[in-house]
Coordinates of C-alpha atoms and ligand atoms in Angstrom, one line a residue:
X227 CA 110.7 62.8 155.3
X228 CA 114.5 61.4 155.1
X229 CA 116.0 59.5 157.9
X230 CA 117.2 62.8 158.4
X231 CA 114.3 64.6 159.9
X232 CA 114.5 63.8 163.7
X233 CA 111.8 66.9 164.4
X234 CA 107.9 66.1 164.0
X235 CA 106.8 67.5 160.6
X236 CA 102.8 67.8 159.9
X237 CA 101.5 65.6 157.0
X238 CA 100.8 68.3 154.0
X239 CA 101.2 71.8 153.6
X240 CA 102.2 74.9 155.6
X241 CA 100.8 74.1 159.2
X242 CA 100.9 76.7 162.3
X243 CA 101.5 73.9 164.3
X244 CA 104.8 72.9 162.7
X245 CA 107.9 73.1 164.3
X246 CA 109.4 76.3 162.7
X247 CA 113.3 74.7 162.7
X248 CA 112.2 71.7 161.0
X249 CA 113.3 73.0 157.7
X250 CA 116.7 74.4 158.6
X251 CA 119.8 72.2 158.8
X252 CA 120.1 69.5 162.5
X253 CA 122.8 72.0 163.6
X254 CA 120.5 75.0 164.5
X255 CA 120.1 76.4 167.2
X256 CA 118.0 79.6 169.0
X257 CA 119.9 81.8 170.9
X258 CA 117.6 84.4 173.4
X259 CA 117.3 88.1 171.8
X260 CA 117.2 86.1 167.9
X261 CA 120.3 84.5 168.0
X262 CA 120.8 81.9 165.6
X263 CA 123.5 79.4 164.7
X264 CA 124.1 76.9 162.0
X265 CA 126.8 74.3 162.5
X266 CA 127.6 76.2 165.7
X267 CA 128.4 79.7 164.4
X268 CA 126.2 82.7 164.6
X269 CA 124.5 83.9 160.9
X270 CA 124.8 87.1 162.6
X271 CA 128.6 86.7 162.4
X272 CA 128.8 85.7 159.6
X273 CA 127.1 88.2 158.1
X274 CA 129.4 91.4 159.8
X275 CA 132.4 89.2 158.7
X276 CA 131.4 88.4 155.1
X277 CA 128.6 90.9 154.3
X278 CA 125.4 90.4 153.1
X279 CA 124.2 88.4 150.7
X280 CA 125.6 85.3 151.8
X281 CA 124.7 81.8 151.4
X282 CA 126.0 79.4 154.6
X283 CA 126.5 75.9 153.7
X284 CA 126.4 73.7 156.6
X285 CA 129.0 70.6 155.7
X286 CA 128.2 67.8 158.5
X287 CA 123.9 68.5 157.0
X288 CA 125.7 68.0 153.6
X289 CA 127.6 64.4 154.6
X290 CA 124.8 63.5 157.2
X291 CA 122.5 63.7 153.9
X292 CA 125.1 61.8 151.6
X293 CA 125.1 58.6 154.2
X294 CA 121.6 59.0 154.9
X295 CA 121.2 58.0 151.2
X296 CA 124.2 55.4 151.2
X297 CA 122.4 53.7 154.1
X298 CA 118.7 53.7 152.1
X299 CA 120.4 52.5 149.3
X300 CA 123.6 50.5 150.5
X301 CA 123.7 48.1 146.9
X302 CA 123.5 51.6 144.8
X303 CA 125.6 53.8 143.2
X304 CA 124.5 57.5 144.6
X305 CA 125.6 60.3 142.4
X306 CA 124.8 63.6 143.4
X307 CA 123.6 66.0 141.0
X308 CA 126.3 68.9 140.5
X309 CA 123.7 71.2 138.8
X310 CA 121.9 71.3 142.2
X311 CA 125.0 73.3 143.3
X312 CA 128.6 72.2 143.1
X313 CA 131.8 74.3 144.1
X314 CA 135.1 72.4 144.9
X315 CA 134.9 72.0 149.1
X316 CA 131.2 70.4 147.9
X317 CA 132.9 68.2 145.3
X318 CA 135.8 66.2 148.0
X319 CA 132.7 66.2 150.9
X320 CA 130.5 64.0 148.3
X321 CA 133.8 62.2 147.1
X322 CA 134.7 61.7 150.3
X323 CA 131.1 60.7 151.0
X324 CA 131.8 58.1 148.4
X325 CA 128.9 59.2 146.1
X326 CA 129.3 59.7 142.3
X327 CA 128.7 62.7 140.6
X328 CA 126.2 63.7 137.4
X329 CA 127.4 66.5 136.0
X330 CA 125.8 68.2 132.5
X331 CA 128.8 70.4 131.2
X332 CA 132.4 70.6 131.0
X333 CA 132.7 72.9 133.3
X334 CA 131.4 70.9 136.1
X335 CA 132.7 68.2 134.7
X336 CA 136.2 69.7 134.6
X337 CA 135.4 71.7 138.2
X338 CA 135.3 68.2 139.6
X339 CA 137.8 66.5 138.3
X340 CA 140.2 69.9 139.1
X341 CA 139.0 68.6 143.2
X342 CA 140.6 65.3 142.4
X343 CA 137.4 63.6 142.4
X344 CA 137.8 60.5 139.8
X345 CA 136.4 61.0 136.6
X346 CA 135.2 57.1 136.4
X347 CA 132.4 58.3 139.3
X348 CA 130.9 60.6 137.4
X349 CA 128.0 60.8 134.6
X350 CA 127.8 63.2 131.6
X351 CA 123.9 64.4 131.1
X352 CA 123.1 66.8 128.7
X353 CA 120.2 67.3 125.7
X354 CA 122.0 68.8 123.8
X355 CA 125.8 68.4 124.7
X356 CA 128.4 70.2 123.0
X357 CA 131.7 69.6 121.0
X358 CA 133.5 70.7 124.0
X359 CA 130.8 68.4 126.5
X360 CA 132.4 65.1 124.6
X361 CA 135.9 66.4 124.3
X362 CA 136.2 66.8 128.1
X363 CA 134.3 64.1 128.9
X364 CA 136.6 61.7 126.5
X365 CA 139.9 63.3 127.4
X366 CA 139.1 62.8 131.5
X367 CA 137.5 59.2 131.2
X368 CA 134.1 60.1 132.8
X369 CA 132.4 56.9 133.7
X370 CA 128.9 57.0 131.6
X371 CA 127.6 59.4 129.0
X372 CA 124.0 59.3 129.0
X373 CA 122.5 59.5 125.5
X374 CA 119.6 62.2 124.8
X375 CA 119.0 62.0 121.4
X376 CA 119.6 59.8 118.4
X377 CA 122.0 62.1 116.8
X378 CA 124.4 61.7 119.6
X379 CA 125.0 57.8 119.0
X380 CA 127.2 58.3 115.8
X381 CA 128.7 61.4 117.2
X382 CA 129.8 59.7 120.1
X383 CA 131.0 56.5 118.4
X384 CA 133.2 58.7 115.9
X385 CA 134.8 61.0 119.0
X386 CA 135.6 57.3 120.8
X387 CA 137.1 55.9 117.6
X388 CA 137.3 52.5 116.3
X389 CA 139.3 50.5 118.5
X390 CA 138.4 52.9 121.5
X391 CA 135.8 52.2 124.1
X392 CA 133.1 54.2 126.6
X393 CA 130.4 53.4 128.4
X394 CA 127.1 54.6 127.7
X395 CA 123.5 54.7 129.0
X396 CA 120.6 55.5 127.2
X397 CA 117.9 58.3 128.8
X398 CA 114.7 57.3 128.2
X399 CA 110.9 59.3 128.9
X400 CA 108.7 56.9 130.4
X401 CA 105.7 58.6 130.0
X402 CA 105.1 59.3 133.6
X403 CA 104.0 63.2 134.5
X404 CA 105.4 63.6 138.1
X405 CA 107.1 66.7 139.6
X406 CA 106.6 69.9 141.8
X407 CA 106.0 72.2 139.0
X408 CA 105.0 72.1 134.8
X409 CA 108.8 73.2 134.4
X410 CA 110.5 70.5 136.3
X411 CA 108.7 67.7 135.1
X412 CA 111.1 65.6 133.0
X413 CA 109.2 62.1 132.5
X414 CA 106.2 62.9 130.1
X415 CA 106.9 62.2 126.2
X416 CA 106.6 65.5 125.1
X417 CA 109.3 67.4 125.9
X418 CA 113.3 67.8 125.5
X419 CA 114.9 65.4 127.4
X420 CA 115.2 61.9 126.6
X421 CA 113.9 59.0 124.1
X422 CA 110.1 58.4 124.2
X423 CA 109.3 54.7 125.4
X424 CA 105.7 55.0 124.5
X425 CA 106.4 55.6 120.9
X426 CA 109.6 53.1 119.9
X427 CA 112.4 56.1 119.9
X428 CA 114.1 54.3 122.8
X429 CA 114.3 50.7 121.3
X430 CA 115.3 52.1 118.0
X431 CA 118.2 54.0 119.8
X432 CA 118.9 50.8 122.0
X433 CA 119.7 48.9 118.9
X434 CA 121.8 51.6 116.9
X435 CA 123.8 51.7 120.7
X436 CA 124.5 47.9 120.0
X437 CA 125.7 48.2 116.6
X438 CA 128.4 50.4 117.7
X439 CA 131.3 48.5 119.2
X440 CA 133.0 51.2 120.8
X441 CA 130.0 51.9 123.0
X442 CA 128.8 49.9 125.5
X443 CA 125.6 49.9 126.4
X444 CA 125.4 49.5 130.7
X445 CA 121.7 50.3 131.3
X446 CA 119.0 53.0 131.0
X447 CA 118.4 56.2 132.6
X448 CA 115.4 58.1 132.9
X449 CA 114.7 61.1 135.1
X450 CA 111.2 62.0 135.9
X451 CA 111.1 65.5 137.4
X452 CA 112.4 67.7 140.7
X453 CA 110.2 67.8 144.2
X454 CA 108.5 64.4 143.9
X455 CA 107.5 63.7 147.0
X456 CA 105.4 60.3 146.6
X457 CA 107.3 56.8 145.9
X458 CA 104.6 55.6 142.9
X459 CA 105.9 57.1 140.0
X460 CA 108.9 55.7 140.9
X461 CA 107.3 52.5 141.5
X462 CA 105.6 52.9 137.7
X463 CA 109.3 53.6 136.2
X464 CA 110.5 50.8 137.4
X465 CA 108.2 48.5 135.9
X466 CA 108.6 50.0 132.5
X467 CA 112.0 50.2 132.6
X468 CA 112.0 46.4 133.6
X469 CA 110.1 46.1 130.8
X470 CA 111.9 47.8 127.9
X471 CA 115.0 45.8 129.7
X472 CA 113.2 42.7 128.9
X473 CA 112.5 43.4 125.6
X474 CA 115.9 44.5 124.8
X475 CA 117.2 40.7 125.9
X476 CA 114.4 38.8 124.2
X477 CA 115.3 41.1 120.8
X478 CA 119.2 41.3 120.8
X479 CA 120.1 39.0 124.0
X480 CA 121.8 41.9 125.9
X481 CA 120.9 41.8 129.7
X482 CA 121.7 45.4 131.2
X483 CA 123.2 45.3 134.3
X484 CA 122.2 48.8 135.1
X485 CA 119.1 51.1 135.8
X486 CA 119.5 54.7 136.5
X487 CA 115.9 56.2 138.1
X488 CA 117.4 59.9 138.3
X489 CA 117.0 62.3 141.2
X490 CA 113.8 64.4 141.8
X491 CA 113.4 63.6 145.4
X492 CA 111.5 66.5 147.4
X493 CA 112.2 68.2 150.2
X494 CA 110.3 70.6 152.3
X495 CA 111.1 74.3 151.9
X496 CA 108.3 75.5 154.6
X497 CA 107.5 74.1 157.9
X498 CA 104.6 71.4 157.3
X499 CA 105.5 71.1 153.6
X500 CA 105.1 67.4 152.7
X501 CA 108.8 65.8 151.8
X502 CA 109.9 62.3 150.2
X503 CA 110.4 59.7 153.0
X504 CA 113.9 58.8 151.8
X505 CA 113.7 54.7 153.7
X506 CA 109.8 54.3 152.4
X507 CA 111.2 54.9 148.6
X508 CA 114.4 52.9 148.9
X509 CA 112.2 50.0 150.7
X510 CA 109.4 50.4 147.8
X511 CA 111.7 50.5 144.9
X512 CA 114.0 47.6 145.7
X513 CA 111.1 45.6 146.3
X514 CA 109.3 46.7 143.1
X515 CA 112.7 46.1 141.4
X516 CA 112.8 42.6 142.7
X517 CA 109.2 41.9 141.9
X518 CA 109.2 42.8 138.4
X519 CA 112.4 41.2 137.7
X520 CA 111.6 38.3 138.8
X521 CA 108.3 38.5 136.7
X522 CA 110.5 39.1 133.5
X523 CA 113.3 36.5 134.7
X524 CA 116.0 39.2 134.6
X525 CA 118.6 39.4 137.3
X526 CA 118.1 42.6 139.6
X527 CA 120.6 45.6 138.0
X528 CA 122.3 47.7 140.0
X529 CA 120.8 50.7 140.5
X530 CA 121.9 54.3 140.2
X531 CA 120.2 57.0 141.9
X532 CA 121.0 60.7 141.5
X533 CA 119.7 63.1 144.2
X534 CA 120.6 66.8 144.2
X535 CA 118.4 69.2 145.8
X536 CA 117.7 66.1 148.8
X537 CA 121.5 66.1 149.5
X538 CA 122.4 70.1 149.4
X539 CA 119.0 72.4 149.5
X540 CA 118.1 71.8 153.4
X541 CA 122.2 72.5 154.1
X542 CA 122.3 76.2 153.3
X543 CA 121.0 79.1 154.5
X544 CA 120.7 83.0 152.3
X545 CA 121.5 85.7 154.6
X546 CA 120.0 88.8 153.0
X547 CA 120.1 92.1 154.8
X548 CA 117.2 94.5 154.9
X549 CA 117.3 97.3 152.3
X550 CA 114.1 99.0 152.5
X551 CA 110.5 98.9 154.2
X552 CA 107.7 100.1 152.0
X553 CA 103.9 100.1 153.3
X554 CA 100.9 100.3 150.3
X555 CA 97.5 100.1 151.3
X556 CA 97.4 96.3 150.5
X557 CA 100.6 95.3 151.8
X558 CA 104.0 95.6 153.0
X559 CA 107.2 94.9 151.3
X560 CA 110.4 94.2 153.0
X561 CA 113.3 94.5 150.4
X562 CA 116.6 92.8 151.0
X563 CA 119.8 93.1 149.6
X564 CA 119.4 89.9 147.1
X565 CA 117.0 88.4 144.8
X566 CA 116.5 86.8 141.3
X567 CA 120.0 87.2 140.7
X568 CA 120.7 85.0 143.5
X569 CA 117.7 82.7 144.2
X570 CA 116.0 83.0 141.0
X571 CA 113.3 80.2 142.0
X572 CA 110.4 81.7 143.2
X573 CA 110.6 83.8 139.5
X574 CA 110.8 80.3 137.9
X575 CA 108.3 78.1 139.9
X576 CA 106.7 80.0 142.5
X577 CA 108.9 78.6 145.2
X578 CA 107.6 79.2 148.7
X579 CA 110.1 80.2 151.1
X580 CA 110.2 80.9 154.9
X581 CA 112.3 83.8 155.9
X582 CA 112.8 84.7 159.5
X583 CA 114.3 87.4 161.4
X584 CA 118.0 87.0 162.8
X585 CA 120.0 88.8 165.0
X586 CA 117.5 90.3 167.3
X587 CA 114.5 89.5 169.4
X588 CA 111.0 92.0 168.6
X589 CA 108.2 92.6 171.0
X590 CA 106.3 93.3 168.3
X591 CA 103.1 91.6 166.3
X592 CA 103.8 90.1 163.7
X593 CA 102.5 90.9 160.1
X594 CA 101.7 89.6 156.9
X595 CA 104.4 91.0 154.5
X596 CA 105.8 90.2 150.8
X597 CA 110.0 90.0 150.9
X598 CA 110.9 91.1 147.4
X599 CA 114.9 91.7 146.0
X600 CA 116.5 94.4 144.9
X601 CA 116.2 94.0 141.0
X602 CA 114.5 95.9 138.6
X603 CA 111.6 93.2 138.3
X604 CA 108.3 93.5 139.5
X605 CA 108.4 89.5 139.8
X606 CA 111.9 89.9 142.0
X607 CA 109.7 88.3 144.7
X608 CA 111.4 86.2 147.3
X609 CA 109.0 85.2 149.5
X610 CA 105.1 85.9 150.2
X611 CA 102.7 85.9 153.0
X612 CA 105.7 86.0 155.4
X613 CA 104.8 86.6 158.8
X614 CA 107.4 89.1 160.2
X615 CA 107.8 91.7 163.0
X616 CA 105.6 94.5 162.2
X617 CA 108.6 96.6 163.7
X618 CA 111.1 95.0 160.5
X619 CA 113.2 98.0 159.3
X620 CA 116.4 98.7 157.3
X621 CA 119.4 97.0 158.8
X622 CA 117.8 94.0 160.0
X623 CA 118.9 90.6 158.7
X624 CA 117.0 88.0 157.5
X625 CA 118.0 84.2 156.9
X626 CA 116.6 82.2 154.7
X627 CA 116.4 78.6 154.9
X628 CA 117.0 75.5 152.5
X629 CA 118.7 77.7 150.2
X630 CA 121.4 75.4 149.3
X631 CA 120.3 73.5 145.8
X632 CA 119.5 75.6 142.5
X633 CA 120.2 79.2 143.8
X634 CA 123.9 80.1 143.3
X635 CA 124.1 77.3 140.6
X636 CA 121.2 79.3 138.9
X637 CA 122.5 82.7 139.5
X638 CA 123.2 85.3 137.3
X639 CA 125.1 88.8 137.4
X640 CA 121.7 90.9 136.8
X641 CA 121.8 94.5 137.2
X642 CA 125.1 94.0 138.1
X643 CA 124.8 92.9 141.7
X644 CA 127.7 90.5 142.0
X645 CA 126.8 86.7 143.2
X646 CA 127.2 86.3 147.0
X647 CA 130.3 84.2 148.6
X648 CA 129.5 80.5 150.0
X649 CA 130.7 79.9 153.9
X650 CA 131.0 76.8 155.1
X651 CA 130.0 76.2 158.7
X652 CA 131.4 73.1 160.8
X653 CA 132.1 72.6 164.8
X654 CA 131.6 76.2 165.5
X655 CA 134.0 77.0 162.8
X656 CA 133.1 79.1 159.1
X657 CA 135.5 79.2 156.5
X658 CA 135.0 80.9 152.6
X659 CA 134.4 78.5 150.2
X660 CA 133.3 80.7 146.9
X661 CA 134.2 84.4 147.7
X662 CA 131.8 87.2 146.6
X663 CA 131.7 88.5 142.6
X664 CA 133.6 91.7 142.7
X665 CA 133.0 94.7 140.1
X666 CA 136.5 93.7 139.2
X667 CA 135.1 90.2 138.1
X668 CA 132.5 91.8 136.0
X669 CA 134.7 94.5 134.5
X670 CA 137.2 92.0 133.8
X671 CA 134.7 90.4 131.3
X672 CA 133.9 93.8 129.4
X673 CA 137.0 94.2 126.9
X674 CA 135.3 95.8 124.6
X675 CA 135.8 99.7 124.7
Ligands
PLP998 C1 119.2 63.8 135.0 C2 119.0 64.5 136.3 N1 119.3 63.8 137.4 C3 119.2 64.3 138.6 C4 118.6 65.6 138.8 C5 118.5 66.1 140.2 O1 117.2 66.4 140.5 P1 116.9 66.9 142.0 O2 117.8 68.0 142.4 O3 115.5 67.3 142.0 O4 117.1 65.7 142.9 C6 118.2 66.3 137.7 C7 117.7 67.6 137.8 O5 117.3 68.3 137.0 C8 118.4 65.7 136.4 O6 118.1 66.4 135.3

């Protein structure tokens, strides 16, 4: 739980006891006959205005999130992870916020920068970054680049030039398996990302760093994985890291002042779903981070921390309109308007979402049905075991929440579909953020002929 769940949760897994709002954003609230609003405007409203798909973003959940972190962690730099989403009205909240950004391609890179968010607040990730990556990165002045691999050092340094200057960290694996899912599990040895503690990799590429004079070397990074919802393997990084920090002063007398633990942090995408308590970590770490500095007589470093789905996933909301009804003798499908093209997740790592019915109020039972998209895949599900009205027909809308982290950033234009626009919701007002892909957008592309 953050400092931002004011609504009892149960302690693990879906419970029928748990309050059914406590996944959607503070703002919501019930209207009689299905009525529902999000930052004070009807979804329903938003829907007939904008059409359906559409993905609501509500902006005060979004800030309330950013200085829910800031206060957890008031002696650390918070930089939000644009990959979880990022368009330009997210960029200036965050800035605004006065959080940092990581960002993992030019384009973000370049998308925030375009907001007029400063370039010396924001981190370049990437495993394998390209020509273009550096370039941008270089000509804007991003803050950090966060070294991957070995081969990167020398390409780096030559891009910088002799006589030029950048700061660096160094992303390091520190052979902790923690995560939601095999695929978002980032901290183990043996996979893409990052230099291998266990094995020497990261020394090795510690020392080449401080060979190079035009780099400078401000701390290490690691990331462990997405949808952690326990403090200890943070708790283990830290010591590590601490570790591999002390080593790197007793062998070349360099203290880094900096220690990066990544994002990761879950959040609960069903009612009852267990979620990192936010003040427990922040307490935990900065008291492990004491402890074991202390132990290695290192000062403390600053730390970095770099939350994305935390800060944006339990903001928005995917309004998906139903398409079709269809009853087998083993179940019923309810098939809406979106899908993998939008919300590719449940496809990826069997997400479990909890759509509802908006818009009006049914008398009747409720049933056990499975809400699938509109693609041609047989895995286009959204959602399973969703209990809704056994009367659910074409027409109806339904809203899904904490939609707002790794669905539009993650979308694609499959089968054609067009991604959905973004509305922003505040004080009862909406605005359009990202407007909808057009046919004219994707025809545009197609020169060929
Ligand atoms: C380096 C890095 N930092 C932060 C994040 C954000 O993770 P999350 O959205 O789970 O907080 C990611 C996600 O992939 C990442 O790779």
């Amino acid at each position: 739980m953050t400092t931002l769940d004011t609504r009892p949760r149960s302690a693990a897994g879906t419970s029928p006891g748990a309050d059914p709002l406590s996944v959607w954003p503070a703002s919501t609230t019930e209207r009689p006959h299905g009525g529902l609003l999000v930052g004070g405007v009807p979804l329903t409203e938003i829907a007939e205005s904008h059409g359906t798909p559409v993905y609501v973003l509500d902006e005060n959940e979004v800030r309330a999130r950013c200085r829910a972190y800031r206060g957890a962690f008031p002696d650390a730099e918070i930089h939000y992870a644009a990959k979880a989403f990022l368009c330009r009205a997210l960029a200036r909240w965050v800035e605004e916020e006065g959080l940092g950004l990581d960002v993992c391609s030019a384009g973000e890179l370049e998308l925030a920068v375009s907001t007029g968010f400063p370039a010396d607040r924001i981190l370049l990730h990437g495993n394998a970054k390209s020509p273009q990556d550096l370039g941008t990165a270089l000509r804007l002045g991003v803050g950090r680049i966060v070294i991957d691999t070995p081969a990167e050092i020398a390409r780096i340094a030559a891009a910088v030039g002799t006589g030029g200057h950048q700061k660096v960290m160094v992303r390091v694996t520190p052979g902790i398996s923690a995560g939601g899912h095999r695929k978002i599990r980032t901290g183990s040895d043996d996979q893409k990302f990052g230099l291998p503690l266990r094995d020497g990799h990261a020394q090795h590429a510690i020392a080449r760093i401080l060979d190079q004079p035009q780099l400078e070397l401000t701390g290490i990074h690691c990331h462990l994985g997405s949808q952690i919802t326990d403090a200890k393997p943070y708790l283990v990084a830290v010591r590590r890291l601490v570790g591999l920090m002390a080593r790197v002063r007793d062998t070349h007398g360099v203290t880094l002042p900096e220690l990066d633990l990544g994002g990761g942090h879950g959040i609960a995408y069903r009612p009852g779903e267990p979620a990192l308590d936010l003040p427990a970590l922040a307490r935990r770490v900065r008291a492990e981070l004491a402890e074991s500095c202390a132990a290695a007589g290192l000062p403390v470093p600053r730390l970095v921390i770099e939350p994305g789905r935390a800060v944006s996933g339990p903001a928005g909301v995917a309004v998906y309109r139903v398409l079709a009804v269809k009853r087998t003798p083993g179940r019923t499908f309810v098939a809406v308007d979106g899908g993998m093209s939008d919300n590719p997740r449940p496809a990826l790592y069997g997400v479990r979402y909890a759509p509802r019915l908006i818009g009006r109020h049914s008398p009747a039972d409720s049933e056990s049905v499975t809400v699938v998209g509109r693609h041609c895949e047989a895995g286009d599900i959204l959602a399973e075991d969703v209990p809704l009205p056994a009367d659910t027909h074409p027409g109806d809308l339904l809203a899904v929440p904490v939609a707002g982290a790794y669905h539009l950033s993650m979308a694609s234009s499959y089968n054609l579909v067009g991604r959905p626009p973004v509305v922003a919701v505040r004080d009862g007002h909406a605005r359009l953020l990202v407007r909808r892909e057009t046919m004219e957008d994707l025809r545009a592309r197609d020169i060929g002929m």
